[in-house]
Every structure is written in structure tokens, then in C-alpha cells.
XYZ file of N, CA and C in Angstrom:
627
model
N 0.826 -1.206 0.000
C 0.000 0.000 0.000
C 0.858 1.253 0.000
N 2.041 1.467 0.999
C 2.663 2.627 0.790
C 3.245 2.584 -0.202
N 4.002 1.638 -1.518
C 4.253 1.849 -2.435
C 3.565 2.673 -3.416
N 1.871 2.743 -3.593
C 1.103 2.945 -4.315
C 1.232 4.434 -4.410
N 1.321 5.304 -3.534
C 1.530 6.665 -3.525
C 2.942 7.000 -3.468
N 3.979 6.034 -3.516
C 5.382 6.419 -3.960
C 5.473 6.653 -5.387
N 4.520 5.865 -6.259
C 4.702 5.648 -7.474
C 4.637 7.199 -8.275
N 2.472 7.667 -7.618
C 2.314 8.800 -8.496
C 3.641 9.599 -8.063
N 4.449 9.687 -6.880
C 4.869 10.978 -6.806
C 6.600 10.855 -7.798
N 6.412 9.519 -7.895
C 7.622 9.435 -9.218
C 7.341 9.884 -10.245
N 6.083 9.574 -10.525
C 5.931 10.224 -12.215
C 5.588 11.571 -12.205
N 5.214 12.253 -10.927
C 5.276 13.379 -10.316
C 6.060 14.453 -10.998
N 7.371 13.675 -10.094
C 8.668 13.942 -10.066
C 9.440 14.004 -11.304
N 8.892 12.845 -12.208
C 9.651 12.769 -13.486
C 9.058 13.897 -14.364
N 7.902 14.033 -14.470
C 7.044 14.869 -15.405
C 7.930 16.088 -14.952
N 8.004 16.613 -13.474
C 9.100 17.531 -13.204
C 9.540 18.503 -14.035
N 11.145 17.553 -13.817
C 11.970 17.429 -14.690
C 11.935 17.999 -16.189
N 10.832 16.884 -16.613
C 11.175 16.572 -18.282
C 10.133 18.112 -18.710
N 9.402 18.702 -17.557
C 8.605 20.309 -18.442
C 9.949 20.926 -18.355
N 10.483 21.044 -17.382
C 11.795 22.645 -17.260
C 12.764 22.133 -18.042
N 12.840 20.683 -18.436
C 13.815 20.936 -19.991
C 13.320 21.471 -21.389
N 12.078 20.987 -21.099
C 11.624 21.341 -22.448
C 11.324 22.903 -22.189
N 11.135 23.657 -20.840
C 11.024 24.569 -21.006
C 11.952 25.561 -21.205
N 13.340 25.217 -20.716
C 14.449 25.017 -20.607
C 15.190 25.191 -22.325
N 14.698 24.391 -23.071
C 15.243 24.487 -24.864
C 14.384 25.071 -25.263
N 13.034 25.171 -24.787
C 12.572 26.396 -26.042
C 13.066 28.012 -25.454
N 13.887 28.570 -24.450
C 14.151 29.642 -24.394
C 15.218 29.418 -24.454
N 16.602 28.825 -24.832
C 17.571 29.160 -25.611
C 17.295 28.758 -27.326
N 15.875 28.322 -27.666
C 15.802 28.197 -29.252
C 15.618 29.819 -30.007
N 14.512 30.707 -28.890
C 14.361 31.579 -29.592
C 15.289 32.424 -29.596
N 16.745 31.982 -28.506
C 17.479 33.056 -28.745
C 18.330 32.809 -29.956
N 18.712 32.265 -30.182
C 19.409 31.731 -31.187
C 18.759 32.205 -32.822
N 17.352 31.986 -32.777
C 16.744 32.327 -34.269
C 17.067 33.833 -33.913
N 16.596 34.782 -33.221
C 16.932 36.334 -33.708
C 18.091 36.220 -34.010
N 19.086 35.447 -33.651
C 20.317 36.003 -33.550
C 20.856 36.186 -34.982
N 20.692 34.482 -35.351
C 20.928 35.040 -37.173
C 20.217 35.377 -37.755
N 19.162 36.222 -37.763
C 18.309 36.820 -38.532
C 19.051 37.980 -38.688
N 19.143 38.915 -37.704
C 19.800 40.403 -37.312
C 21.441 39.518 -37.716
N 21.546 38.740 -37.984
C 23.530 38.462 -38.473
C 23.179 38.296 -40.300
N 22.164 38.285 -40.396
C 21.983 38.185 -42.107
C 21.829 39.402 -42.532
N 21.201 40.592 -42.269
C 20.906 42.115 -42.394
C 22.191 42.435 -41.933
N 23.109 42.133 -41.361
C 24.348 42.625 -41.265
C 25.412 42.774 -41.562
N 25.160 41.305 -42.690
C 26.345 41.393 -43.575
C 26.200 41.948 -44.474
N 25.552 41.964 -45.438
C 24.781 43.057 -46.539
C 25.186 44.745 -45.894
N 25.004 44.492 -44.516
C 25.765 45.871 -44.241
C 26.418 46.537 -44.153
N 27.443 45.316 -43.678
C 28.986 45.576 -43.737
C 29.832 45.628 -45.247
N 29.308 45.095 -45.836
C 29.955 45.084 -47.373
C 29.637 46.399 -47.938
N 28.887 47.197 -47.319
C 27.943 48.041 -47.579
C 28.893 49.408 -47.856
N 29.326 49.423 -46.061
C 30.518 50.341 -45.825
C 31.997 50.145 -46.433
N 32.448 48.819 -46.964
C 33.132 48.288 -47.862
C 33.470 49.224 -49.276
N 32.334 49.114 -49.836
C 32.274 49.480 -51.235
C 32.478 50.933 -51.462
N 31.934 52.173 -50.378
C 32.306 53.401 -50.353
C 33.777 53.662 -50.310
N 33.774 52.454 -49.533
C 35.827 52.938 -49.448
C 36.583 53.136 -50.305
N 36.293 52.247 -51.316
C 37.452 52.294 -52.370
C 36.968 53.922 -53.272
N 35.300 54.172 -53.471
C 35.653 55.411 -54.221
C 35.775 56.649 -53.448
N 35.531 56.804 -52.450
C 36.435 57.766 -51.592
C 38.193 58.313 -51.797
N 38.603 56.738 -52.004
C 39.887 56.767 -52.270
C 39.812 57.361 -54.377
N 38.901 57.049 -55.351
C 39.303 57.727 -56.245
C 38.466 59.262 -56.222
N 37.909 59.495 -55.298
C 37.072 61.194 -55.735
C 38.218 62.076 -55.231
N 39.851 61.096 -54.747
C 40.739 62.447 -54.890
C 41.149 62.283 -55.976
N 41.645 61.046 -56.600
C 41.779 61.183 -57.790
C 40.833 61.845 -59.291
N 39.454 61.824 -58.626
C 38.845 62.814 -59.341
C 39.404 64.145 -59.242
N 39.210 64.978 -58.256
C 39.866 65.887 -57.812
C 41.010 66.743 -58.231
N 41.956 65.451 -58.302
C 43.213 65.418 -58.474
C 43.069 66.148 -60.012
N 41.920 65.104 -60.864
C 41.855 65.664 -62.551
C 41.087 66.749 -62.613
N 40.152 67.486 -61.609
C 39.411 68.250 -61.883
C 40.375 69.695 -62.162
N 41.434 70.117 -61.243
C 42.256 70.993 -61.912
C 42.738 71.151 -62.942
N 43.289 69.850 -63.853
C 43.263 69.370 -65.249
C 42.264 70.109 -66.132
N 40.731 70.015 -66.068
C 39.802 70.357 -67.092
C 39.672 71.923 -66.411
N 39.630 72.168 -65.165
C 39.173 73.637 -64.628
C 40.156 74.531 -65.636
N 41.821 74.271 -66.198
C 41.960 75.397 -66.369
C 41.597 75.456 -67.978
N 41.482 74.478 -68.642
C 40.845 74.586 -70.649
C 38.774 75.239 -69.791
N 38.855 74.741 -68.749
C 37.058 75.505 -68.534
C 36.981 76.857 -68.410
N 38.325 77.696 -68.089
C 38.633 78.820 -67.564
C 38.583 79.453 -68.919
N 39.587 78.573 -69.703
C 39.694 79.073 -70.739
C 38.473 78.893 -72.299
N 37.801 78.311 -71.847
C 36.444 77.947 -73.269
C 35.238 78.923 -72.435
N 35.325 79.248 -71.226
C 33.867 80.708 -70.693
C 34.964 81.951 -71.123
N 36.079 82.006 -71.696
C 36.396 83.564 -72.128
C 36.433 83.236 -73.994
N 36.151 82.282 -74.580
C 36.114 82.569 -75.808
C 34.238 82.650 -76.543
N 33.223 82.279 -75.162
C 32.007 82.496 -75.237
C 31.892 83.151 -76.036
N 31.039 83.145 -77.124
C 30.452 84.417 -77.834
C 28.783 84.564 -78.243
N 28.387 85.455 -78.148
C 27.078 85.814 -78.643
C 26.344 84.987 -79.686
N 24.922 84.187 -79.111
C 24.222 84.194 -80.608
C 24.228 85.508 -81.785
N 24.293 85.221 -82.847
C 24.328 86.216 -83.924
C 23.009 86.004 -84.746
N 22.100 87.233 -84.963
C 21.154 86.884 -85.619
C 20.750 88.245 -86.485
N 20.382 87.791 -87.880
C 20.859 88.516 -88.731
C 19.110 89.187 -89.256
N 18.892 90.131 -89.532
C 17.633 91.067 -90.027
C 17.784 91.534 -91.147
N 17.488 91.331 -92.368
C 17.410 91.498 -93.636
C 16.749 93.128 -93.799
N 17.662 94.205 -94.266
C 16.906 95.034 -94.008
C 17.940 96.303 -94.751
N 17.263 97.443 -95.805
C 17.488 98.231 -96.691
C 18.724 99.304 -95.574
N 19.173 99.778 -96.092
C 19.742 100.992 -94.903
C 18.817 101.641 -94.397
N 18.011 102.319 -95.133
C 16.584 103.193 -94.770
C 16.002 102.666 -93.868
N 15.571 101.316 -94.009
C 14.799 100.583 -93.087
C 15.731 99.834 -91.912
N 16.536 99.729 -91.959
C 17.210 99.097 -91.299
C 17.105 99.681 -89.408
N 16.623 100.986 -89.082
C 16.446 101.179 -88.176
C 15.121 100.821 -87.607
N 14.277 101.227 -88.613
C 12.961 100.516 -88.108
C 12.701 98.862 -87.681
N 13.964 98.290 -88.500
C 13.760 97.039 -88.099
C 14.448 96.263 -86.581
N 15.447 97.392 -86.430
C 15.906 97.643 -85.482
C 14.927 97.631 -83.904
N 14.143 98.871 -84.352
C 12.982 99.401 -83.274
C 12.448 98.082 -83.107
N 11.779 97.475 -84.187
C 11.129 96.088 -84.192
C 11.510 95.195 -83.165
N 12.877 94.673 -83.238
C 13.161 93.890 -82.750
C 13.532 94.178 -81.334
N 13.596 95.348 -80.859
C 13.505 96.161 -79.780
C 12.610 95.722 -78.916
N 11.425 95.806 -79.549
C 9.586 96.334 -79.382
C 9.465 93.902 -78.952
N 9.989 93.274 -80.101
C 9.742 91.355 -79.959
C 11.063 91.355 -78.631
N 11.986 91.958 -78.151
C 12.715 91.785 -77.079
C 11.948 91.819 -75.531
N 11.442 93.156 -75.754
C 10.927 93.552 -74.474
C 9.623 92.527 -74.418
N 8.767 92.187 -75.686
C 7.558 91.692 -75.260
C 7.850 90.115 -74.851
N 9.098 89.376 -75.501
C 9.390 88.190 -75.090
C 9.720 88.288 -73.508
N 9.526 89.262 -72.280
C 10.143 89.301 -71.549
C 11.320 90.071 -71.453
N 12.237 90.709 -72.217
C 13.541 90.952 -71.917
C 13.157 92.602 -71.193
N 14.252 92.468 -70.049
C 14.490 93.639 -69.209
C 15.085 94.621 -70.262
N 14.158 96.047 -70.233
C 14.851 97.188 -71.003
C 16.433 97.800 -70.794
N 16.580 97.206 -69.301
C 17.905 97.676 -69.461
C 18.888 96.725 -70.030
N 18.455 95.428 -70.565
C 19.266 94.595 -71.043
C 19.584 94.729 -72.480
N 19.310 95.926 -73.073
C 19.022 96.028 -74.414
C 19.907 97.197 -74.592
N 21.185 97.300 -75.574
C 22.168 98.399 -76.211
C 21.458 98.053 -77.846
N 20.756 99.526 -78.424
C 21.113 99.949 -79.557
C 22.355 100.546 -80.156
N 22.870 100.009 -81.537
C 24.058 101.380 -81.935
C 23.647 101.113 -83.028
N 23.478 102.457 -83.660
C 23.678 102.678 -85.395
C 24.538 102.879 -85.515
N 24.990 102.911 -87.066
C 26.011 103.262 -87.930
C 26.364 104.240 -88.595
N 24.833 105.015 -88.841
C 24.383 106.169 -90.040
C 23.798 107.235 -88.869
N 22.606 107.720 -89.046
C 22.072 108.764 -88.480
C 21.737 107.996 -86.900
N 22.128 108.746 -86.098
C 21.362 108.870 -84.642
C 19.898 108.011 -84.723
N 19.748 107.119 -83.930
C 18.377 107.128 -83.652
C 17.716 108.124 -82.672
N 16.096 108.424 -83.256
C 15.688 109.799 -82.532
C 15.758 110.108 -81.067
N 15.456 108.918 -80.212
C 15.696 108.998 -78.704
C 17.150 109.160 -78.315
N 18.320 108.934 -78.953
C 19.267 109.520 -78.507
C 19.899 110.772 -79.223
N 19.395 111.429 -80.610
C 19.441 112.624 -80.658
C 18.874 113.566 -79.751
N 17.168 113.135 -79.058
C 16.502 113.836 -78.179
C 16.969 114.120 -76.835
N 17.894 112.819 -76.514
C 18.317 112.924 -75.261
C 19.826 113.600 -75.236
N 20.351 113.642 -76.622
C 21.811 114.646 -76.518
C 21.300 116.034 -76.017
N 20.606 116.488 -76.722
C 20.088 117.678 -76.489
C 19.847 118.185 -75.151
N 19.924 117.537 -74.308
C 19.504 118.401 -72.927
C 21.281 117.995 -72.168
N 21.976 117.561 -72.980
C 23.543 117.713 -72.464
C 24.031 116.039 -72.633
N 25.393 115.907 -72.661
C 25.373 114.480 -72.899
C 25.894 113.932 -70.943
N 26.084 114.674 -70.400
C 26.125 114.521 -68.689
C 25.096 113.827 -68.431
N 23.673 114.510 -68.333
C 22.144 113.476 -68.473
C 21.634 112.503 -69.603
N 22.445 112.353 -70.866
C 22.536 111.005 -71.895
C 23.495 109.898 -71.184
N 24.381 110.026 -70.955
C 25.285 109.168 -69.936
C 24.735 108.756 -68.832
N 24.385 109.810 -68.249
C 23.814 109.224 -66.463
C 22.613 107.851 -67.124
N 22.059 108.015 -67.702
C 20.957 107.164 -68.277
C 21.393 105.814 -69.281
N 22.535 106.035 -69.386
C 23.015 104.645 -69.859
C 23.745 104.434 -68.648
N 24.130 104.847 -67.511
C 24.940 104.464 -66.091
C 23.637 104.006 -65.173
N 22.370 104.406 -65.632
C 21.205 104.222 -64.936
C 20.951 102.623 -65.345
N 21.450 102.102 -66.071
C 20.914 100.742 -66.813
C 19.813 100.105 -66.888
N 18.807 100.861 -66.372
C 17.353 100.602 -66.502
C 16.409 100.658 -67.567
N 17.052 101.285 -68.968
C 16.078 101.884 -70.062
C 16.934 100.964 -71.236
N 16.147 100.772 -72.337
C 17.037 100.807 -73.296
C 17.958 101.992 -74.018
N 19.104 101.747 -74.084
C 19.897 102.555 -74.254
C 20.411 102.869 -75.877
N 20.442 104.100 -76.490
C 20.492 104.058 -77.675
C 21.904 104.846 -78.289
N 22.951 104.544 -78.873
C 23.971 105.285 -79.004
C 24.478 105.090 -80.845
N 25.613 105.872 -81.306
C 26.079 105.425 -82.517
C 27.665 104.864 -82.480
N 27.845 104.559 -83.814
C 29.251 103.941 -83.727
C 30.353 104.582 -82.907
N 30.074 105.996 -83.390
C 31.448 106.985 -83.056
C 31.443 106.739 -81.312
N 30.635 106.625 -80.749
C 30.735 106.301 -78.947
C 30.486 105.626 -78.519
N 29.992 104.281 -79.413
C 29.894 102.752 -78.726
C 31.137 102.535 -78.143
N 31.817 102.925 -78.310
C 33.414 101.773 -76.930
C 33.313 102.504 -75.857
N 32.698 103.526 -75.777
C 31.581 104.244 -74.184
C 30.923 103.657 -73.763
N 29.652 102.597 -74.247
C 28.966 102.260 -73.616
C 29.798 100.663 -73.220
N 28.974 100.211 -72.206
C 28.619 98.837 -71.158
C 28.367 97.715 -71.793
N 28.968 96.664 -71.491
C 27.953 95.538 -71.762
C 26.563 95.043 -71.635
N 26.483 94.459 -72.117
C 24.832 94.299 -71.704
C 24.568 93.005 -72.801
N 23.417 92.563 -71.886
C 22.828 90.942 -72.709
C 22.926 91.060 -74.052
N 22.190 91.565 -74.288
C 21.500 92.025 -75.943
C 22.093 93.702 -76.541
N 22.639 92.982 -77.896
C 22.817 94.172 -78.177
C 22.392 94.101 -80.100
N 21.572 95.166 -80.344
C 21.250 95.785 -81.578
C 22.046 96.428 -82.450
N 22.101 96.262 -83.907
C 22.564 97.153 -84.317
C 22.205 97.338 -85.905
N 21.900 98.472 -85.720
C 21.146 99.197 -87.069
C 22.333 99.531 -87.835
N 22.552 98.882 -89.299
C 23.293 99.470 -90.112
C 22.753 100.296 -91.544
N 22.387 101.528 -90.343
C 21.093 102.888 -91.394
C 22.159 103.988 -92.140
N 23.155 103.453 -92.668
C 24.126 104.159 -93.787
C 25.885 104.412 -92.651
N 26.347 105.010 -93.256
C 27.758 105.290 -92.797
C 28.968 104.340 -93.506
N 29.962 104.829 -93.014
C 31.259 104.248 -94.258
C 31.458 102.727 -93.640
N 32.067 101.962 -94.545
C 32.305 100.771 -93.907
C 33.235 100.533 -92.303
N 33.727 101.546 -92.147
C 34.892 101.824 -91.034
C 33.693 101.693 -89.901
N 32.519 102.569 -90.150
C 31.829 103.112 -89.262
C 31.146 101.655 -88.743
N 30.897 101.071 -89.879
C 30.129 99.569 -89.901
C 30.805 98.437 -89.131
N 32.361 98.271 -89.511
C 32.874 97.447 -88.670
C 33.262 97.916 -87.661
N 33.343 99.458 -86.987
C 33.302 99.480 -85.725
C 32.116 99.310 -85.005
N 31.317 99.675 -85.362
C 30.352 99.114 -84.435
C 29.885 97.964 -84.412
N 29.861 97.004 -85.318
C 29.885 95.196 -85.185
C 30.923 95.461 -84.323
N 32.303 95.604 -84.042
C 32.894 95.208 -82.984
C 32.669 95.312 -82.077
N 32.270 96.760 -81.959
C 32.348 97.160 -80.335
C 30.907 96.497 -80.257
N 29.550 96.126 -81.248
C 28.756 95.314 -80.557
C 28.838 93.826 -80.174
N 30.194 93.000 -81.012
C 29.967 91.908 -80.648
C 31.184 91.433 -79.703
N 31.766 92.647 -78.717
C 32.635 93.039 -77.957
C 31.489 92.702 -76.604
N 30.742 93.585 -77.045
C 29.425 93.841 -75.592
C 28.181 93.048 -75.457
N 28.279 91.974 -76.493
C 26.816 91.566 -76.250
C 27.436 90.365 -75.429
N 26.686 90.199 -74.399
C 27.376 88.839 -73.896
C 26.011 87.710 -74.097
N 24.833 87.790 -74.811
C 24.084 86.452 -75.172
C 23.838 86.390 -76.368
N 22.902 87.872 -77.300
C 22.129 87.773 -78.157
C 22.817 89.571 -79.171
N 23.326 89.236 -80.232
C 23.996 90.002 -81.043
C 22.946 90.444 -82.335
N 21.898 91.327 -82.308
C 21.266 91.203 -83.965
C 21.487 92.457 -84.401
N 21.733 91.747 -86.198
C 22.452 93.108 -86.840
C 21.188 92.981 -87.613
N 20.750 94.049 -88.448
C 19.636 94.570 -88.966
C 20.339 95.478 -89.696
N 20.215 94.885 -91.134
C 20.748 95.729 -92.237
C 20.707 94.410 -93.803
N 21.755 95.232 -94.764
C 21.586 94.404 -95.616
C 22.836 93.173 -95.775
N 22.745 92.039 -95.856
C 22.680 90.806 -95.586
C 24.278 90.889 -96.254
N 24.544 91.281 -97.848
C 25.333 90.960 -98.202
C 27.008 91.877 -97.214
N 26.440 93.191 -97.169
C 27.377 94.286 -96.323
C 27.826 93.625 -94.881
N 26.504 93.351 -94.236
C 26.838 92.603 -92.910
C 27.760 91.767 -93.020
N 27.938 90.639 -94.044
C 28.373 89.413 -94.149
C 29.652 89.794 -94.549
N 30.376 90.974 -95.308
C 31.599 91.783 -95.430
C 32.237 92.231 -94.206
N 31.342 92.828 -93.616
C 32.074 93.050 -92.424
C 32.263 92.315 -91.405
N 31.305 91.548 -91.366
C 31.342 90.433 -89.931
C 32.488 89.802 -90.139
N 32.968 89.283 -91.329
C 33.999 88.371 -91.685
C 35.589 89.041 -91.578
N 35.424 90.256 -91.299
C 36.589 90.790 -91.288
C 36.733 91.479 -89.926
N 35.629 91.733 -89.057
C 35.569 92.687 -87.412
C 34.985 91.621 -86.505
N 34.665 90.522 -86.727
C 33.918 89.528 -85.527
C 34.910 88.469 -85.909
């Protein structure tokens, strides 16, 4: 009889045991699965920081060549030159076509002070009008750079650069003609239009630009 209750408390006893092992391996199983999970995302990571290294090591050698091209870059932004665009146009007319393209500048947007007229032949009328009250207040107003500015050959290497520059070839000697293609394609630093006749322009351009 006292055996009979020795027994349950063996299997008691054994059952014990055999839960806190098993309870026992399933909490070192789950440590183990995070572990290489977070060790697989890590190598991908480390190779990661790997691969920057080596071009770190050539962006001095980039570097190194970028002084190489900087100084031919130094040198190809000073041989920049102006679009050239050419206006088919009589001497007579040649100022009006001038005004024209004046009148399609400003309406495309362009700032009035970005705009130098020069003739070749007669004055255009706004800067005959404005000699007249002294050329001290004709100057201050091309130093004002706010207006379009209107001048002739004989004192274009007076005026400024500026974006855009016009030029009416409304009569004068050829001297007069290729100085002012120069001194305009001296000053235009984007947009150069000559307005005159096609074959004269094309004489002088080839010999002053």
C-alpha cells in the first residue's frame, strides 16, 4: 500500500523534470533564431561600408583631374560668344527694323535695361533727343541701366555691356560699320542682332567679328 503513492509521486517527479527541460530548450531556441536573422541584415551591411571605401579613395583622384579640365574651362567661358542673328533690311529701313526687334525683345520678356542699340548712319531719334539736354544726363541714363539705351558707332566703346545688343546698319562708311559690329559683338554677352543688308553685314562680320 505505501508503495502505491510512492509511485504517483515518481511520475510526479519525473514529469518535473522533463517540463523545465523542455522549457528550458525552447528559451535558448528563440534566442538563437533572432540572432541570425539580425547576423543576415548585417552582412549586406557591412559590405555596404566596404564598397564606399574604395571610391572615396578615387574622388581624390577625381579631384586630383578636376584641376586638369578647370583650367581649358577657364579658358572655353572667355572665348564664349554671342548668338548672332541677322535682319534682312534696306539701310533706310534698317532702323525701323531695329525698333522692331527692340519692341519682340521687351515683349518676349527681356528687361529694357538689357538692351544696347548702336547705329552706324544717323542717330536714332531717342538719342538725338536725349543729346540735347547735355550728354552729362545722356550718360547718367546709360549708367542708370534701366532703359534701353540708344547710341552710334562713333561712342559705342563708351557704352557697357549688356545681354542684348542691336545694331542698325542705317548708312555710314564701312569703317563706321565694322566698328560698331565690334564694339557690338565686344558687348553683347548672349544675343547680337544686326539689322541691315545681308550681303554688307556678311563683309564686315567676316573681317571685325
Amino acid at each position: 500500500m505505501p508503495l502505491i503513492p510512492e509511485e504517483p509521486q515518481i511520475h510526479e517527479s519525473a514529469q518535473g523534470p522533463r517540463a523545465t527541460p523542455a522549457s528550458g530548450r525552447t528559451a535558448p531556441t528563440p534566442r538563437p533564431v533572432p540572432g541570425p536573422r539580425p547576423a543576415a541584415p548585417s552582412r549586406p551591411g557591412r559590405p555596404g561600408p566596404l564598397r564606399p571605401a574604395p571610391p572615396v579613395q578615387r574622388a581624390p583622384r577625381d579631384a586630383a583631374a578636376q584641376p586638369g579640365p578647370s583650367g581649358p574651362a577657364a579658358g572655353a567661358a572667355a572665348p564664349a560668344a554671342p548668338q548672332i542673328q541677322l535682319i534682312p533690311a534696306s539701310a533706310e529701313g534698317a532702323l525701323d527694323a531695329a525698333d522692331e526687334a527692340v519692341d519682340l525683345l521687351l515683349e518676349s520678356g527681356r528687361a529694357p535695361g538689357d538692351v544696347l542699340v548702336i547705329t552706324t548712319g544717323e542717330q536714332h531719334p531717342w538719342a538725338a533727343h536725349e543729346l540735347s539736354f547735355g550728354e552729362t544726363s545722356y550718360w547718367a541714363q546709360h549708367d542708370a541701366g534701366d532703359d534701353v539705351f540708344y547710341t552710334d558707332a562713333t561712342v559705342a566703346d563708351r557704352a557697357a555691356s549688356r545681354p542684348v545688343v542691336v545694331v542698325a546698319v542705317n548708312g555710314g562708311a564701312e569703317a563706321a560699320a565694322a566698328s560698331a559690329l565690334s564694339s557690338a559683338h565686344s558687348r553683347a554677352t548672349a544675343l547680337l542682332i544686326v539689322c541691315g543688308d545681308p550681303q554688307r553685314i556678311n563683309s564686315v562680320l567676316g573681317t571685325s567679328v
